[in-house]
N, CA and C of each residue as an Amber inpcrd file, in Angstrom:
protein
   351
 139.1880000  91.1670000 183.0280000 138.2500000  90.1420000 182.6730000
 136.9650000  90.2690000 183.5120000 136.8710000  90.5280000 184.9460000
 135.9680000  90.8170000 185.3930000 135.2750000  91.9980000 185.4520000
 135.7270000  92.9120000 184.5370000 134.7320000  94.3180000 184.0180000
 134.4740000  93.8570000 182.9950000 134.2700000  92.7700000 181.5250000
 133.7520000  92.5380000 180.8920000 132.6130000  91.0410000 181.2880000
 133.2070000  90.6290000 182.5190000 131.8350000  90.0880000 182.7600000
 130.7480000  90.9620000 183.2880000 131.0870000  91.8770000 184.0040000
 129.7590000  92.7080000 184.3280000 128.8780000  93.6490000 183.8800000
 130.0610000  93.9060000 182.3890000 129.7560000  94.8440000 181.2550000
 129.3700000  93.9580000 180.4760000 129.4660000  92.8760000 179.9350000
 129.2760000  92.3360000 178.7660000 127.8230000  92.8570000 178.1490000
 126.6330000  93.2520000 179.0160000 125.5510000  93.6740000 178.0680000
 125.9160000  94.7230000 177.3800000 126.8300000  95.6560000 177.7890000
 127.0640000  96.8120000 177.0230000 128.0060000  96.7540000 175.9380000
 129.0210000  95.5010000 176.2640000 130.1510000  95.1900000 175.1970000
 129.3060000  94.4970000 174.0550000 128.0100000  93.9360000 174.3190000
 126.9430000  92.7970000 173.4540000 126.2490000  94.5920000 172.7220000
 125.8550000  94.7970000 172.9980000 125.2010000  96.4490000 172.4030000
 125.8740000  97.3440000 171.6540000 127.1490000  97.1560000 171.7380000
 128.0560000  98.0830000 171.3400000 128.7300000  97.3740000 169.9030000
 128.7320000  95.9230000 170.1960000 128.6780000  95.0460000 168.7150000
 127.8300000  94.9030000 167.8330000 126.8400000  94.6040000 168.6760000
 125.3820000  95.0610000 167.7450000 125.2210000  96.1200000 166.8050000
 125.6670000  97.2920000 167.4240000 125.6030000  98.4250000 166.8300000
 126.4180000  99.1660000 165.8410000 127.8820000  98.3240000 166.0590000
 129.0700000  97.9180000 165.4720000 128.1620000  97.5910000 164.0340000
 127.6490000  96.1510000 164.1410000 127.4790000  95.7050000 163.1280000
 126.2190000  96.1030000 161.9980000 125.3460000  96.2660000 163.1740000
 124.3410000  97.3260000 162.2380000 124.3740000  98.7380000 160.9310000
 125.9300000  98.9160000 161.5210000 126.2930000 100.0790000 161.2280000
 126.7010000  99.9590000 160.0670000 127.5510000  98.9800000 159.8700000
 128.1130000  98.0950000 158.6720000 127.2930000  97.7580000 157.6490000
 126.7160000  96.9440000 158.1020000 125.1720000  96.2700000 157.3490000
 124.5160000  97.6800000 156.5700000 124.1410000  98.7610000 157.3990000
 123.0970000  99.3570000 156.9210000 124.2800000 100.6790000 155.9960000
 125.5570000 100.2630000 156.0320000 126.3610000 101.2370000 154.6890000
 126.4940000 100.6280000 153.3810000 126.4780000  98.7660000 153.7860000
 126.5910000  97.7170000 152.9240000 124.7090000  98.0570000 152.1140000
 123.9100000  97.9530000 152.6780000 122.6100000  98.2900000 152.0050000
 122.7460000 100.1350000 151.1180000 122.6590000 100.5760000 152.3720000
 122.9240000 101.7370000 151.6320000 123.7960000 101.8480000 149.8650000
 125.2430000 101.4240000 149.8780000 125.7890000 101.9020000 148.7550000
 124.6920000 100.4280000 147.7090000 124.0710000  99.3980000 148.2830000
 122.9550000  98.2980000 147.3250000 122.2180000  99.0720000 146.2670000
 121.7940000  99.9330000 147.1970000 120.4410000 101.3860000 146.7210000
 121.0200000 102.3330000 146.1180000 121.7860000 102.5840000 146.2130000
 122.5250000 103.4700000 145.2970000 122.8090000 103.0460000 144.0860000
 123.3870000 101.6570000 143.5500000 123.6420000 101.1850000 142.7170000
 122.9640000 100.8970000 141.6220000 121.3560000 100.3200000 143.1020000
 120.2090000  99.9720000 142.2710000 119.6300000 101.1670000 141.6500000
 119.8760000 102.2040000 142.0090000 119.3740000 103.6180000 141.4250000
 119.8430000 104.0900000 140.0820000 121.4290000 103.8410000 140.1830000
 122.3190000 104.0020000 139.1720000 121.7530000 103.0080000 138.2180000
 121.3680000 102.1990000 138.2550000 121.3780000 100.4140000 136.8220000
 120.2520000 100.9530000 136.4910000 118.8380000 101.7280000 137.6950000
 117.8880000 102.1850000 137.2710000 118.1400000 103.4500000 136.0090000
 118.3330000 104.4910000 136.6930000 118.7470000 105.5480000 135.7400000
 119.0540000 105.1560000 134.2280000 120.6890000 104.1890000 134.2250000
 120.6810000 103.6790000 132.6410000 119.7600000 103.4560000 132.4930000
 119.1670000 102.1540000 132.5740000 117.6970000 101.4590000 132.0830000
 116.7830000 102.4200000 131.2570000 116.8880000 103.5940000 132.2320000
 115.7070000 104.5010000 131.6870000 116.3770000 105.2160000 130.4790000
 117.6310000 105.5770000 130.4540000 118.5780000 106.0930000 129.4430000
 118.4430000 105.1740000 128.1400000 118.5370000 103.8160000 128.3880000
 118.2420000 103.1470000 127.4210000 117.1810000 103.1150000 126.5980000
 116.1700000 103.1390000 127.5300000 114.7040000 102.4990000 126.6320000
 114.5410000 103.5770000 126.1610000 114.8260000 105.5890000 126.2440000
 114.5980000 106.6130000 125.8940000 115.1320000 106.2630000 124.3980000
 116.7450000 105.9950000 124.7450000 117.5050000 106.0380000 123.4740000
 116.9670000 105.0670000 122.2410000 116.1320000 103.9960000 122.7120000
 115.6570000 103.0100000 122.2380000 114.4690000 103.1930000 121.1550000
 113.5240000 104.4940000 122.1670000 112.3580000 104.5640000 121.4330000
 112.8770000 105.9510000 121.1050000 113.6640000 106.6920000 120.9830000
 113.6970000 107.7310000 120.0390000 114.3910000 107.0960000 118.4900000
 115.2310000 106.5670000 118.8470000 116.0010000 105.4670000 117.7680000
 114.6370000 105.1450000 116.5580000 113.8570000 104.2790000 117.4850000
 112.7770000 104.1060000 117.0930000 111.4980000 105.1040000 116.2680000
 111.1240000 105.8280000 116.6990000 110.7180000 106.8420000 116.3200000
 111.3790000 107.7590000 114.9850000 112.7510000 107.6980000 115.1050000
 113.3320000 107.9610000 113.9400000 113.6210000 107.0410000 112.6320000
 113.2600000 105.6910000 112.8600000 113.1140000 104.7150000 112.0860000
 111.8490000 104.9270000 111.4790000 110.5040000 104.8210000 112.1950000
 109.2480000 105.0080000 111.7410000 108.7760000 106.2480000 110.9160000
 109.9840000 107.1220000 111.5450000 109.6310000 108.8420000 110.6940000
 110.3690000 107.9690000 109.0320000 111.5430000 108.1680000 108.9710000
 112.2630000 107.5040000 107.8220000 111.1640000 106.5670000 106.7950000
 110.8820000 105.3690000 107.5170000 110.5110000 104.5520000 106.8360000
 108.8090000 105.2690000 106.1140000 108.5450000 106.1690000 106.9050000
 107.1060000 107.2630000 106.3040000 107.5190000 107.6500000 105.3690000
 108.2450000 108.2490000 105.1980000 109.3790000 109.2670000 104.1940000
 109.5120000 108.4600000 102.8490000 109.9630000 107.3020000 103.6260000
 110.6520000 106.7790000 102.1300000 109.2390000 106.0000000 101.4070000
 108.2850000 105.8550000 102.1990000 106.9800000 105.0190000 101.8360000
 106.1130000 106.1320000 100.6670000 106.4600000 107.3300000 101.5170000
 105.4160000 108.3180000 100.8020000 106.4090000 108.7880000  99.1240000
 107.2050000 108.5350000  99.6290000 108.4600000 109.1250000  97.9520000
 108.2960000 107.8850000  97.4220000 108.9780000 106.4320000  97.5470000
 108.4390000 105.4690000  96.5290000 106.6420000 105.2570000  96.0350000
 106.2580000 105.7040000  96.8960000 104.3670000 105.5540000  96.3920000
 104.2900000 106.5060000  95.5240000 104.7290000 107.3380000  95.9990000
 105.0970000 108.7460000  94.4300000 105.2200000 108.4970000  93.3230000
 106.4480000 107.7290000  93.3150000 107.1510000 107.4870000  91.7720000
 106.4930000 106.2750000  91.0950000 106.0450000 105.7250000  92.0330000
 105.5140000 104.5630000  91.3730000 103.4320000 104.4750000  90.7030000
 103.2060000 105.7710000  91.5040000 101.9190000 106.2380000  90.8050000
 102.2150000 106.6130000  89.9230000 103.5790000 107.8620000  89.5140000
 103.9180000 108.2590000  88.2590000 104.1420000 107.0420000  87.1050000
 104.5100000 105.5850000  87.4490000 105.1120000 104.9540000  86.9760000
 103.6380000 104.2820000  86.2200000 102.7520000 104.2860000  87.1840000
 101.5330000 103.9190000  86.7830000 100.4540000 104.6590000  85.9460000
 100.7810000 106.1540000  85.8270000 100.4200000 106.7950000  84.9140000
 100.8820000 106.8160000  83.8390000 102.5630000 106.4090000  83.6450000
 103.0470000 106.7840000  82.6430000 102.9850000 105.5410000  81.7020000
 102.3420000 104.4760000  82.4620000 102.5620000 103.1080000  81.9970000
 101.8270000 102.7720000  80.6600000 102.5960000 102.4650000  79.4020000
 101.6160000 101.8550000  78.4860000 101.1910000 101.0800000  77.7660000
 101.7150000  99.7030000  78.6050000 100.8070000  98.2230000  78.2290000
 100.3610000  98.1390000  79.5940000  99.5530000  96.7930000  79.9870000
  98.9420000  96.5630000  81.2320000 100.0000000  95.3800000  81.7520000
 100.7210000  94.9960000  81.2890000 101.8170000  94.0150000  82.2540000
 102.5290000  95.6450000  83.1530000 103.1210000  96.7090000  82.5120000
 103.4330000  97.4810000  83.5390000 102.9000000  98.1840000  84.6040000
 101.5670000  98.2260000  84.2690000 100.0440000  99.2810000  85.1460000
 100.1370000  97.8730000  86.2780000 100.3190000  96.3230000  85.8110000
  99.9890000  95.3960000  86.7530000 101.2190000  95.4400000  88.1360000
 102.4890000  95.6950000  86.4720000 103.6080000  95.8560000  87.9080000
 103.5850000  96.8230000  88.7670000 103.3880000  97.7270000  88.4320000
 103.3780000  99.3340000  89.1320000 102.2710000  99.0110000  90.5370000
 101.1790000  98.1490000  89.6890000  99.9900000  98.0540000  91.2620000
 100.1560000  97.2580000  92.0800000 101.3540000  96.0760000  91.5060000
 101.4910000  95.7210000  92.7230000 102.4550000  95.5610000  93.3900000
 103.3910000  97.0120000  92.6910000 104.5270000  97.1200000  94.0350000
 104.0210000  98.3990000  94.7540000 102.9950000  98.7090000  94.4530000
 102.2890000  99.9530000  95.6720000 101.4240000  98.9850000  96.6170000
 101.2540000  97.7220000  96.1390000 100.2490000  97.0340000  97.3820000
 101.2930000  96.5620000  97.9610000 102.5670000  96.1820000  97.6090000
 103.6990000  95.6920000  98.3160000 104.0760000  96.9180000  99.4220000
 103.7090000  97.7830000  99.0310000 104.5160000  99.1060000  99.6790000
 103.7940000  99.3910000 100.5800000 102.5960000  99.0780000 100.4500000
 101.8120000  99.3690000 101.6210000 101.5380000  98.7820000 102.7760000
 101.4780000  97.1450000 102.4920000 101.6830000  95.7730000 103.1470000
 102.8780000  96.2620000 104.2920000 104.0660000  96.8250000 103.5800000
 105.3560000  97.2500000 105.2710000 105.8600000  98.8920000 104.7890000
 104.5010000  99.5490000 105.0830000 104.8080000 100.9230000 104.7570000
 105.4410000 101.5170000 106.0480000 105.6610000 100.5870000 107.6320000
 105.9530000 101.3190000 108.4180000 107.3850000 100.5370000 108.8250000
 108.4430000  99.5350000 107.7870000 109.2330000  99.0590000 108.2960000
 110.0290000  99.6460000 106.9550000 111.4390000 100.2950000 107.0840000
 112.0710000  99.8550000 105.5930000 112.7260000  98.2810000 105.3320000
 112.9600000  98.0050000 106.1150000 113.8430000  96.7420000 106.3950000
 112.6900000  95.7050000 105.2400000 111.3480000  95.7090000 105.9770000
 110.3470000  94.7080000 105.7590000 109.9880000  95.2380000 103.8860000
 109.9370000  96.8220000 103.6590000 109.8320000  96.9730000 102.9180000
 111.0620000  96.3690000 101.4240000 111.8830000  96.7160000 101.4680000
 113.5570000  96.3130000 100.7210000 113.3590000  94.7920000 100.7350000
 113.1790000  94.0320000 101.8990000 113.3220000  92.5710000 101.8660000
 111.2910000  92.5200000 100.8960000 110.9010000  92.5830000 100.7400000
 109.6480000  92.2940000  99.9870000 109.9090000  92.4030000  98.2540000
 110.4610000  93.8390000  97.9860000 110.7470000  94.1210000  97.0380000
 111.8970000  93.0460000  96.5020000 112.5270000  92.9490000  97.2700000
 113.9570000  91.8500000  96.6270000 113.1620000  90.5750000  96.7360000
 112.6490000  89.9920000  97.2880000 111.5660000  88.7590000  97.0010000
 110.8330000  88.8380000  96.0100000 109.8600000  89.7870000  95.6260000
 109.2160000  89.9430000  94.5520000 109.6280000  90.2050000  93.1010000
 110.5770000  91.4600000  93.2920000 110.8800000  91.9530000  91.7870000
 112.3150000  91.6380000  91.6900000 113.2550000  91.2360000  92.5540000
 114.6640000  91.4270000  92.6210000 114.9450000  93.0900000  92.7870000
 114.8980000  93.5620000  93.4400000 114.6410000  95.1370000  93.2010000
 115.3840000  95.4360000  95.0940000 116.8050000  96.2640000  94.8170000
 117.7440000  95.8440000  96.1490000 117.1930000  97.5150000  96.2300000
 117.0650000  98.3450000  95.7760000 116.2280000  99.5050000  95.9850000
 115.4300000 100.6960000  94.6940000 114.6650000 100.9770000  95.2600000
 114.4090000 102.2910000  94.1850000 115.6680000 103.3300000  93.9620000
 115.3910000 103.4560000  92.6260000 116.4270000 104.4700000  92.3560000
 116.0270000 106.0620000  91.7160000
């Protein structure tokens, strides 16, 4: 007992350091983790906007093939109630030429029309 009263600054230093030690493995694996949740995150929003990007290619695709058929539809048309319909499911088409979703839900509002065929 009386070598830890005369030691105690060194037994007080040696806890300290004890505990520091602890603390700074407890932070350490924090940062690691936070690195890891980072990484997904970034995995995500990639997967997110390529997802994306492949939606917007699609919905081009399918904008430029229904505008197709439906100019044909407008050439081939021969009263003016059909030249009227034909023009204005190409202004419809154009209105959400970059969504299909927006596009399909317009058409089924307007003409009843669940897709081109």
């Amino acid at each position: 007992m009386d070598w830890l009263k005369d030691k105690w600054e060194w037994v007080a230093a040696g806890l300290v350091a004890i505990l520091a030690f602890f603390l700074g493995r407890r932070g350490k694996q924090a940062a690691k983790d936070e690195v890891e949740l980072k990484e997904k995150e970034i995995e995500v929003i990639e997967h997110a906007s390529e997802s994306e990007a492949k939606r917007k290619s699609e919905a081009l695709e399918k904008y430029l093939k229904e505008t197709a058929k439906l100019r044909e539809q407008y050439k081939s048309a021969e009263t003016s109630l059909e030249k009227d319909t034909a023009q204005r499911k190409l202004e419809l088409l154009e209105l959400a030429k970059e969504d299909p979703d927006a596009m399909d839900k317009i058409l089924m509002e307007e003409y009843n029309i669940a897709r081109f065929k």
